[in-house]
Amino acid sequence: MQAGWCDVGGRLLLVAVFVSTSVPLLAQNGTDNGEWRSYGGDIANTRYSPLDQINADNFSDLEVAWRVKTDNFGPNPEYNFESTPLMVDGIIYSTAGSRRAVIAIDAGTGELLWMHRLEEGERGAATPRRLSGRGLAYRDNGASGEIVYVTLGYRLVVLDAITGRRVSSFGTDGVVDLMQNMDQEIDPLAGEIGLHAAPLVVGDTIVVGAAHVPGSAPRSMRNTKGYVRGFDADSGDRKWIFHTIPGADEFGNDSWLNESWRYTGNTGVWGQISADLEAGIVYLPTEMPTNDYYGGHRHGDNLFSDSIIAVDIDTGERLWHYQVIHHDVWDWDFPCAPMLADVVIDGVERKIVAQPSKQAWLYVLDRITGEPIWPIEERPVEASDVPGELLSETQPFPTKPPAYDRQGVSLDDLVDFTPEIRRRAEEIAARHLIGPIFTPVTVSDPNGVIGTLMLPSAGGGTNWPGGSLDPETSIAYLYSFTNVTALGLINDPERSDMDFIRGRARGIPAVDAALNIDGIPLIKPPWGRITAIDLKQGQILWQVPHGETPDNIRNHTLLQGIDIPRTGRSGRVGTLITKTLVIAGESGGTITLPSGEEGAYLRAYDKMTGADVAQVVMPTQASGSPMTYMHEGQQYIVLAISGGGFPGELIAYRLPER
């Protein structure tokens, strides 16, 4: 390996170039043997399974095979159940319930086999990342297998996969305290650090990220740092730590002016992590630093925030990085795992990493060198007029693939079902600052501009479910939602020692700040969509609205007599790819079904055309991402559902038995 510097838009980027040809170009093939052994199906996070028993011709025949309610896996029911379960050797594994228990259930019947819980007292109650989280990891240890997960109170636990008992040789009786040995002092109750995501098991290393309290109005500019660590999977010993905010003598420290690196926190990895075991690389998608919308206390580009960082699996050594937002004040940090694949581009087979984003750009890089597959241009952006703020003069703009959802707000984006609705939408927009992507946040003024209209919102574009990637066709599939938000800043010394936090100035009525017309969203539909992107060409193959039109739009008094096409719905939706289908559940609440009942659809689309080929009814919205497996000759699709007073469940579908 050779390292060198390259100039990217006036910024020096350190890249590591493997000059040897000994690293083979092996495709990431999705799941194996009809199982689902990792959160994203495989450690490349392709969410692809080659199973094809369930297809377009029979998808609508799917029946409920079993349901597992999670009400009793905690002191209170959970209404936001986000887990993606695993299936290994005929057993389903998942986190479940408000105490984040781990459960093992029979893959054919849903029968509970065992349950593990860790009582954490005050520490569990004080966690910033509550409920059951998004899942767990499996390790093939050559024996009975192991289940690896992170507790509410930020502890790493390893269990025997067959018995559910803690593995005593790991850490202290199966537990490693993640608030220890983190190169900083952390108060177990006040440290405000935890994790929703599943850890990543790659070879003999367990990689763990960090998450914090949502940061729109932090109490202080000082916060816990979100360092990432690798642990020995046998002993639990720390193998390495990566300082996502570099210390005094580390590369990138000079991007934190006025020694702001000393007190600034966050900049962790709160989403999933991917790895290329053959190349020996882990890919870390990082979040932004403390304060999502004001950076006046952390001038500079703030490495390694909003970056894809490639580190060595065994040592944690940085091989390369690519920062996609300099000095983020829009909360557009990376929420999900990058996807890995081997793709023929311009006649050359390339090993790529494709990172979905809240901005609705898919950043595509060479995963060995970090170089963009297609040019990413540094372009000038507007300066901020917020006192003390100092934004970067330029930001990276990918040239390919094109954005897969709308970016920025103009008058053309405003809803226009009727002239009256359009007039009212323009009145709302007139009270806000509008402009292209990277338009600065403003100070909220009761006598002037309320705030900046931002699209995509801080929730995305794409959020934590991420995307999926078909390794056979080199097509990526991404759900995104189109939702505008208003960002205003206020000074409030009683709430924070920062000069500005997010808020609405006193004297602005809530009705003036509302971004809807009697419940009709301010921005034109579709409000949720699935996009297919051909990575061989860097082009959008197709887009379709995902989700039926909500009842409040379909039955709205202002829209009577107007033909409203399917609008799609906002939410957080994961896509599953099989041999022939794209499968995704509807989120964003329920609708009134033709039967008169409340529910939502699990939908199947043709992979190549986006045609809506079939659907089955779910009792409520999808809240987790679907997965699939084969068990005793039958293919199953399983996903988490919950919300709107409906406690979390795992629900499994299969075809009728012959």
XYZ file of C-alpha atoms in Angstrom:
658
model
C 0.000 0.000 0.000
C 1.184 3.527 -0.794
C -0.304 6.719 0.660
C -0.345 10.109 -0.983
C -2.067 13.442 -1.118
C -4.442 14.582 -3.829
C -5.988 18.007 -4.255
C -9.817 17.816 -4.269
C -11.417 21.205 -4.770
C -8.577 22.982 -2.972
C -8.590 20.568 -0.051
C -5.929 17.969 0.542
C -7.280 14.436 0.749
C -5.079 11.633 1.993
C -5.672 8.471 0.030
C -4.179 5.044 0.378
C -3.512 3.317 -2.933
C -3.063 -0.452 -3.037
C -0.464 -0.921 -5.744
C -0.441 -4.676 -5.440
C -2.911 -6.697 -7.522
C -3.230 -9.268 -4.769
C -6.607 -7.906 -3.577
C -9.153 -9.734 -5.720
C -12.275 -8.057 -7.095
C -14.769 -10.328 -5.405
C -18.420 -9.309 -5.693
C -20.537 -8.771 -2.604
C -23.115 -11.502 -3.188
C -25.787 -10.697 -0.613
C -27.095 -13.371 1.709
C -26.024 -17.027 1.624
C -27.815 -20.317 2.215
C -31.221 -18.705 2.569
C -30.239 -17.044 5.861
C -29.996 -13.425 7.028
C -26.898 -13.237 9.239
C -26.236 -9.493 9.378
C -28.319 -6.351 9.843
C -27.986 -5.490 6.150
C -28.075 -9.116 4.999
C -24.277 -9.099 4.658
C -21.500 -6.883 6.008
C -21.539 -5.000 2.689
C -25.106 -3.921 3.615
C -26.562 -4.856 0.238
C -29.918 -5.998 1.717
C -30.025 -8.456 -1.188
C -31.212 -12.066 -1.152
C -31.214 -14.294 -4.261
C -34.380 -16.109 -3.079
C -37.196 -16.230 -5.655
C -39.908 -18.542 -4.321
C -41.932 -15.395 -3.601
C -42.344 -13.503 -6.883
C -44.631 -11.090 -8.704
C -47.118 -13.845 -9.583
C -47.723 -15.030 -6.015
C -46.762 -12.100 -3.757
C -50.404 -11.120 -3.231
C -51.095 -14.670 -1.976
C -48.822 -14.220 1.052
C -50.348 -15.165 4.383
C -49.343 -14.368 7.937
C -47.218 -17.277 9.172
C -46.720 -15.994 12.716
C -46.683 -12.834 14.826
C -44.585 -12.090 17.906
C -45.810 -9.312 20.167
C -43.140 -7.434 22.121
C -45.382 -5.825 24.782
C -44.010 -7.896 27.641
C -40.308 -7.513 26.871
C -40.073 -4.419 29.037
C -42.033 -2.513 31.670
C -44.035 -0.641 29.004
C -45.087 -1.409 25.425
C -42.932 -0.041 22.629
C -44.596 1.902 19.810
C -41.497 2.509 17.690
C -40.103 -0.963 16.989
C -37.254 -0.576 14.465
C -35.376 -3.874 14.566
C -34.242 -5.867 11.551
C -34.083 -9.450 12.861
C -31.480 -12.038 11.883
C -32.053 -15.681 10.895
C -29.347 -18.289 11.439
C -29.796 -22.074 11.495
C -33.572 -21.872 11.770
C -33.608 -19.345 14.614
C -34.706 -15.698 14.467
C -32.802 -13.258 16.705
C -33.964 -9.742 17.512
C -33.915 -7.019 20.087
C -37.393 -6.351 21.459
C -39.283 -4.212 23.930
C -38.660 -1.053 25.881
C -35.891 -2.650 27.980
C -34.070 -3.869 24.858
C -34.309 -7.561 25.568
C -32.810 -10.065 23.134
C -35.119 -12.823 21.946
C -34.609 -16.047 19.991
C -37.627 -17.524 18.223
C -38.330 -20.462 15.955
C -38.117 -19.307 12.326
C -41.043 -21.497 11.261
C -43.525 -20.969 14.080
C -42.532 -17.826 15.976
C -42.254 -19.823 19.222
C -40.078 -18.123 21.848
C -36.933 -20.174 22.507
C -35.151 -17.881 24.958
C -34.998 -14.303 26.192
C -32.106 -12.324 27.667
C -32.315 -8.993 29.495
C -29.857 -6.893 31.440
C -31.191 -4.833 34.325
C -29.329 -1.502 34.224
C -31.264 0.596 36.730
C -30.656 4.349 36.597
C -28.133 4.034 33.811
C -30.624 2.315 31.548
C -33.279 4.893 32.387
C -30.930 7.838 31.698
C -29.871 6.682 28.243
C -30.259 9.074 25.306
C -31.021 6.160 22.957
C -34.049 4.347 24.320
C -36.254 1.417 23.381
C -35.212 -1.750 21.573
C -32.907 -0.216 19.005
C -32.407 -1.432 15.465
C -30.995 -4.897 15.961
C -28.013 -7.034 16.824
C -25.162 -8.985 15.274
C -24.260 -12.651 14.868
C -20.792 -14.129 15.095
C -19.835 -17.526 13.740
C -17.292 -18.618 16.345
C -16.915 -22.138 14.942
C -19.099 -23.578 17.699
C -22.649 -22.695 18.772
C -22.459 -19.116 17.480
C -22.751 -15.842 19.394
C -25.192 -12.936 19.520
C -23.669 -9.485 20.003
C -25.634 -6.386 20.988
C -25.410 -3.006 22.739
C -27.656 -2.377 25.747
C -29.665 0.721 26.607
C -26.939 1.810 29.026
C -24.172 1.468 26.410
C -22.712 -1.894 27.303
C -21.516 -4.478 24.782
C -22.877 -7.967 25.526
C -22.083 -11.329 23.913
C -24.505 -14.255 24.309
C -24.365 -17.912 23.351
C -26.697 -18.189 20.344
C -28.210 -21.508 21.438
C -28.743 -20.910 25.157
C -28.957 -17.117 25.429
C -26.470 -17.159 28.329
C -23.678 -14.594 28.510
C -20.293 -15.789 27.239
C -18.181 -15.595 30.396
C -14.848 -15.375 28.557
C -15.866 -12.092 26.916
C -15.178 -8.960 28.974
C -16.486 -9.350 32.509
C -18.977 -12.220 32.480
C -19.974 -11.435 28.908
C -20.143 -7.647 29.254
C -17.864 -4.748 28.234
C -18.706 -1.306 29.641
C -18.545 0.991 26.604
C -18.303 4.109 28.771
C -14.907 2.899 29.942
C -11.665 2.906 27.971
C -12.921 5.590 25.569
C -10.052 8.101 25.925
C -12.282 10.541 27.831
C -14.067 10.712 31.161
C -17.780 9.863 30.865
C -20.350 10.159 33.636
C -22.523 7.007 33.343
C -25.698 8.983 34.088
C -24.956 12.391 32.573
C -22.654 11.390 29.697
C -25.495 11.307 27.149
C -24.014 8.579 24.991
C -25.515 5.322 23.736
C -26.376 3.495 20.518
C -29.503 2.446 18.607
C -27.601 0.681 15.829
C -26.421 -2.906 15.775
C -22.687 -3.479 16.270
C -20.744 -4.876 13.319
C -18.963 -8.222 13.566
C -16.247 -8.486 10.939
C -13.812 -11.368 11.230
C -12.598 -11.418 14.835
C -13.382 -7.755 15.455
C -16.521 -6.126 16.846
C -16.920 -2.509 15.722
C -19.086 -0.180 17.833
C -20.180 3.379 17.097
C -21.743 6.036 19.330
C -24.870 8.180 19.389
C -26.011 11.115 21.499
C -29.029 13.235 22.388
C -30.512 14.895 19.265
C -28.599 18.143 18.993
C -30.880 20.949 17.821
C -30.768 22.709 21.193
C -27.835 21.326 23.216
C -27.387 22.576 26.753
C -23.723 23.228 26.149
C -21.033 23.512 23.494
C -19.208 20.848 25.531
C -20.255 17.258 24.990
C -19.103 13.649 24.946
C -17.136 12.699 21.836
C -18.445 9.895 19.643
C -15.287 7.862 19.119
C -15.489 4.529 17.286
C -13.809 1.389 18.620
C -12.870 -2.106 17.573
C -12.925 -4.923 20.158
C -11.433 -8.391 20.125
C -14.421 -10.690 19.588
C -13.007 -13.406 21.842
C -11.780 -11.445 24.844
C -13.597 -8.111 24.617
C -10.286 -6.232 24.819
C -10.120 -2.955 22.946
C -8.088 -3.439 19.761
C -8.271 0.150 18.537
C -10.045 3.469 18.812
C -10.611 6.046 16.085
C -10.802 9.657 17.256
C -13.548 11.129 15.084
C -12.530 14.503 16.558
C -8.731 14.406 16.155
C -6.493 15.237 19.104
C -3.723 17.819 19.222
C -1.123 15.751 17.370
C -3.496 13.922 14.979
C -4.277 14.491 11.322
C -7.218 16.858 10.845
C -6.810 18.708 14.128
C -6.092 21.952 12.261
C -9.641 21.844 10.853
C -10.893 22.751 14.362
C -10.050 26.413 14.888
C -9.549 28.107 18.253
C -8.929 24.694 19.845
C -12.628 23.875 19.560
C -11.669 20.197 19.312
C -11.013 20.222 23.051
C -14.629 20.728 24.123
C -16.766 19.882 21.081
C -18.478 16.497 21.163
C -20.674 14.226 19.046
C -19.199 13.368 15.574
C -19.916 9.697 16.186
C -21.329 6.948 13.986
C -24.961 6.542 15.013
C -25.992 4.457 11.999
C -24.809 1.123 10.694
C -21.243 0.347 9.622
C -20.048 -1.692 6.614
C -16.887 -3.674 5.906
C -14.915 -5.372 3.147
C -13.312 -8.354 4.870
C -11.235 -9.279 1.821
C -9.673 -5.804 1.635
C -9.481 -5.526 5.425
C -11.387 -2.231 5.560
C -14.222 -0.907 7.746
C -16.237 2.069 6.456
C -17.421 4.594 9.049
C -20.194 7.075 8.084
C -19.947 9.880 10.654
C -22.353 12.437 12.032
C -21.907 16.154 12.677
C -20.399 17.874 15.739
C -22.217 19.431 18.702
C -25.095 21.729 17.724
C -26.893 20.675 14.583
C -27.628 24.188 13.324
C -25.005 26.566 14.742
C -21.246 26.183 14.394
C -20.018 29.480 15.826
C -18.205 27.636 18.627
C -16.419 25.222 16.250
C -15.051 27.193 13.302
C -13.291 25.237 10.561
C -14.155 22.244 8.384
C -14.461 19.987 11.474
C -12.876 16.712 10.356
C -13.993 13.932 10.578
C -17.622 15.014 10.744
C -19.956 14.185 7.829
C -17.338 11.886 6.343
C -16.870 8.387 5.008
C -13.759 7.082 6.758
C -11.975 3.890 5.710
C -10.021 2.281 8.548
C -8.029 -0.920 8.864
C -10.096 -3.713 10.435
C -7.315 -4.877 12.750
C -5.663 -1.597 13.757
C -8.208 1.199 13.197
C -5.604 3.081 11.159
C -7.163 5.607 8.808
C -6.577 4.615 5.193
C -8.573 7.438 3.602
C -11.483 9.731 4.252
C -13.906 11.816 2.218
C -15.831 14.670 3.850
C -19.110 15.490 2.089
C -20.112 18.560 4.137
C -17.627 21.042 5.547
C -18.740 22.552 8.867
C -22.280 21.146 8.807
C -25.057 23.379 10.191
C -27.972 21.605 8.462
C -27.961 18.284 10.365
C -27.329 16.398 7.140
C -24.966 13.892 8.745
C -24.779 10.298 7.562
C -27.622 8.223 9.061
C -27.020 4.814 7.507
C -24.556 2.242 6.265
C -22.671 2.602 2.989
C -23.301 -0.158 0.440
C -20.407 -2.070 -1.136
C -20.318 -3.690 -4.560
C -18.069 -4.530 -7.495
C -19.366 -2.725 -10.586
C -18.170 -2.521 -14.182
C -17.960 1.204 -15.004
C -16.625 2.387 -18.386
C -15.407 -1.135 -19.046
C -13.390 -1.410 -15.826
C -14.422 -3.421 -12.778
C -14.425 -1.066 -9.798
C -14.708 -1.822 -6.096
C -17.120 0.874 -4.927
C -18.678 2.201 -1.755
C -22.050 3.904 -2.296
C -23.236 6.069 0.586
C -26.889 7.221 0.727
C -27.482 10.547 2.444
C -30.014 12.857 3.976
C -29.211 15.296 1.142
C -30.549 12.680 -1.345
C -27.178 12.320 -3.014
C -25.642 8.884 -3.424
C -21.900 9.431 -2.938
C -20.002 6.806 -4.966
C -16.292 6.319 -4.224
C -13.595 3.779 -4.973
C -13.585 1.834 -1.739
C -9.851 1.084 -1.838
C -8.574 4.587 -2.615
C -11.454 6.882 -1.628
C -11.385 8.636 -4.982
C -14.792 9.653 -6.399
C -15.976 7.401 -9.231
C -17.458 10.477 -10.906
C -16.304 14.056 -10.213
C -17.478 15.711 -7.011
C -17.082 19.454 -7.463
C -16.407 22.062 -4.791
C -18.872 24.858 -5.580
C -19.389 28.236 -3.871
C -22.294 28.483 -1.439
C -23.952 31.397 0.341
C -22.368 32.864 3.472
C -24.229 33.077 6.787
C -25.409 36.315 8.393
C -25.780 34.688 11.829
C -23.478 36.459 14.341
C -20.402 34.359 15.070
C -21.079 31.826 12.296
C -18.402 31.129 9.702
C -19.496 28.685 7.010
C -17.264 27.024 4.458
C -17.072 29.023 1.236
C -17.631 25.857 -0.829
C -19.386 22.503 -0.496
C -19.016 19.227 -2.458
C -21.572 18.673 -5.257
C -21.644 15.186 -6.870
C -22.012 15.280 -10.655
C -23.260 11.657 -10.793
C -25.623 10.117 -9.905
C -28.115 13.010 -9.866
C -29.951 13.790 -6.634
C -32.742 11.247 -6.112
C -35.047 13.650 -4.265
C -35.675 17.380 -4.370
C -33.035 19.747 -2.988
C -33.617 23.350 -1.969
C -36.900 25.267 -2.012
C -38.247 27.501 -4.774
C -41.732 28.761 -5.550
C -42.052 25.952 -8.106
C -41.821 23.418 -5.269
C -44.904 24.754 -3.449
C -48.097 22.715 -3.448
C -50.558 23.830 -6.140
C -53.579 21.505 -6.060
C -55.762 24.639 -6.428
C -55.043 28.358 -6.944
C -56.211 29.080 -3.396
C -53.911 26.442 -1.911
C -51.021 27.835 -3.969
C -51.740 31.390 -2.774
C -51.663 30.294 0.865
C -48.476 28.307 0.273
C -46.786 31.407 -1.149
C -47.855 33.412 1.914
C -46.129 30.869 4.164
C -42.991 30.856 2.019
C -42.858 34.680 2.105
C -42.249 34.555 5.870
C -39.187 32.332 5.349
C -35.851 32.399 3.558
C -35.847 30.033 0.579
C -33.076 29.004 -1.770
C -30.955 26.129 -3.113
C -29.351 23.384 -1.093
C -26.890 24.743 1.522
C -28.942 27.941 1.989
C -27.817 29.148 5.451
C -29.883 28.931 8.610
C -31.172 32.305 9.849
C -31.894 33.971 13.178
C -35.634 33.830 13.843
C -37.151 37.333 13.741
C -40.744 37.985 14.907
C -40.866 41.044 12.675
C -39.229 39.487 9.639
C -37.999 36.085 8.523
C -39.150 33.235 10.752
C -36.457 30.857 9.547
C -34.985 29.049 6.550
C -37.032 26.479 4.653
C -34.824 23.416 4.238
C -35.417 20.581 1.783
C -34.560 17.788 2.307
C -35.282 18.159 5.997
C -32.887 16.985 8.694
C -34.730 13.661 8.528
C -33.818 13.119 4.881
C -33.839 12.277 1.931
C -32.681 8.944 3.208
C -32.576 8.216 6.917
C -31.400 5.291 9.057
C -32.969 2.431 6.996
C -30.503 3.259 4.204
C -30.682 1.615 0.803
C -30.133 -1.722 -0.907
C -27.947 -2.814 -3.797
C -28.362 -5.678 -6.236
C -24.868 -7.140 -6.852
C -26.068 -8.956 -9.974
C -27.385 -5.880 -11.812
C -25.409 -3.119 -10.021
C -28.632 -1.222 -9.318
C -29.147 0.583 -6.016
C -32.621 1.105 -4.556
C -33.341 3.967 -2.175
C -36.432 5.149 -0.375
C -36.510 8.886 0.323
C -39.096 11.268 1.677
C -39.813 14.848 0.663
C -40.457 16.866 3.777
C -39.623 20.525 4.318
C -38.661 21.963 7.700
C -38.170 25.510 8.985
C -34.887 26.310 10.725
C -34.629 29.394 12.913
C -32.067 30.239 15.595
C -32.593 31.980 18.929
C -30.387 33.031 21.827
C -31.601 31.551 25.118
C -29.015 31.606 27.952
C -31.459 29.809 30.264
C -31.397 26.743 28.018
C -27.842 26.694 26.623
C -24.404 28.275 26.982
C -24.221 28.394 23.175
C -24.804 31.689 21.394
C -27.608 30.170 19.326
C -29.824 27.087 19.375
C -32.758 26.082 17.226
C -36.028 27.767 18.111
C -38.793 30.166 17.132
C -38.601 33.737 18.336
C -41.167 34.897 20.884
C -44.107 36.628 19.311
C -44.407 34.303 16.302
C -47.742 32.444 16.469
C -47.589 28.729 15.781
C -50.075 29.154 12.941
C -47.619 31.477 11.150
C -44.821 28.933 11.486
C -46.898 25.942 10.348
C -45.660 24.471 7.078
C -49.026 23.213 5.848
C -52.340 24.471 4.525
C -54.979 23.007 6.841
C -52.956 19.797 6.997
C -51.893 19.756 3.325
C -48.068 19.716 3.134
C -46.411 22.876 1.847
C -44.398 21.007 -0.806
C -45.787 19.181 -3.853
C -45.990 15.391 -3.759
C -44.736 12.755 -4.044
C -43.884 12.833 -0.342
C -42.264 9.401 -0.386
C -40.607 7.612 -3.286
C -38.369 4.708 -4.241
C -35.603 5.377 -6.746
C -33.553 2.842 -8.716
C -30.059 4.038 -9.686
C -27.931 2.224 -12.270
C -24.413 2.361 -10.825
C -22.840 1.274 -14.097
C -23.916 4.589 -15.628
C -24.568 6.794 -12.611
C -28.126 7.404 -13.816
C -31.614 7.138 -12.359
C -33.364 4.126 -13.855
C -36.836 4.785 -12.418
C -38.728 6.478 -9.597
C -42.160 5.636 -8.145
C -44.254 7.170 -5.338
C -44.214 4.765 -2.398
C -47.299 4.611 -0.212
C -50.983 5.245 -0.785
C -52.330 8.783 -0.498
C -53.065 9.522 3.189
C -56.713 9.699 4.299
C -56.367 13.352 5.334
C -55.433 14.239 1.731
C -57.800 11.837 -0.028
C -60.754 13.143 2.007
C -59.703 16.786 2.454
C -62.491 19.342 2.037
C -60.221 21.649 0.010
C -59.523 18.826 -2.472
C -63.026 17.578 -3.205
C -63.492 16.800 -6.894
C -59.757 16.983 -7.620
C -57.982 13.946 -9.037
C -55.027 13.381 -6.683
C -52.545 10.766 -7.953
C -50.820 8.475 -5.477
C -48.754 10.823 -3.335
C -46.498 8.423 -1.455
C -46.007 8.999 2.253
C -43.270 10.364 4.454
C -41.592 8.010 6.865
C -38.554 5.827 7.338
C -38.644 2.868 4.974
C -36.147 0.126 4.252
C -36.031 -1.720 0.938
C -35.397 -5.444 0.478
C -34.125 -6.847 -2.832
C -34.753 -10.407 -3.970
C -34.114 -12.142 -7.287
C -36.981 -10.310 -8.993
C -38.564 -7.862 -6.543
C -38.099 -4.681 -4.571
C -40.070 -5.085 -1.336
C -40.934 -2.258 1.055
C -43.565 -1.579 3.689
C -45.578 1.605 3.921
C -44.749 3.950 6.776
C -46.119 7.326 7.861
C -49.227 5.941 9.570
C -52.138 3.866 8.331
C -54.873 4.402 5.742
C -58.445 3.224 5.365
C -58.289 0.017 3.341
C -60.975 -1.033 0.812
C -62.377 -3.275 3.545
C -62.964 -0.228 5.751
C -60.280 -1.339 8.209
C -57.176 0.642 9.144
C -53.872 -0.735 7.880
C -50.964 -0.354 5.489
C -49.459 -2.284 2.596
C -46.331 -4.338 2.157
C -45.556 -3.632 -1.501
C -43.598 -5.401 -4.219
C -42.188 -3.651 -7.294
C -40.578 -5.035 -10.426
C -36.830 -4.510 -10.020
C -36.183 -3.325 -13.550
C -39.239 -1.147 -14.245
C -40.620 -0.041 -10.884
C -44.046 -1.401 -11.802
C -46.216 -1.953 -8.721
C -46.851 -5.666 -9.111
C -48.521 -6.729 -5.852
C -49.234 -5.921 -2.224
C -50.439 -7.545 0.977
C -52.136 -5.938 3.955
C -50.320 -5.235 7.206
C -52.287 -4.397 10.381
C -50.302 -1.193 10.809
C -47.338 0.669 9.336
C -43.864 -0.766 8.858
C -41.423 0.585 11.437
C -38.458 -1.685 10.664
C -36.843 -2.883 7.447
C -37.963 -6.180 5.877
C -35.709 -9.230 5.642
C -36.200 -12.658 4.057
C -35.021 -16.237 4.550
C -35.711 -19.831 3.561
C -36.834 -22.322 6.215
C -37.854 -25.949 5.594
C -38.504 -25.276 1.931
C -40.518 -22.083 2.373
C -39.475 -18.469 1.920
C -40.494 -16.011 4.623
C -40.561 -12.202 4.747
C -40.363 -10.702 8.232
C -40.485 -7.098 9.405
C -41.190 -4.998 12.485
C -44.482 -3.094 12.637
C -45.680 -0.550 15.219
C -46.966 2.970 15.762
C -50.076 5.009 16.404
C -51.086 3.128 19.542
C -50.082 -0.235 18.006
C -47.347 -1.894 20.122
C -44.372 -3.425 18.321
C -44.608 -6.815 16.633
C -42.565 -8.991 14.350
C -44.826 -10.243 11.577
C -43.859 -13.068 9.200
C -45.401 -13.783 5.782
C -45.151 -16.896 3.633
C -47.049 -18.513 0.776
C -49.894 -20.934 1.579
C -48.710 -24.456 2.209
C -49.357 -26.753 -0.715
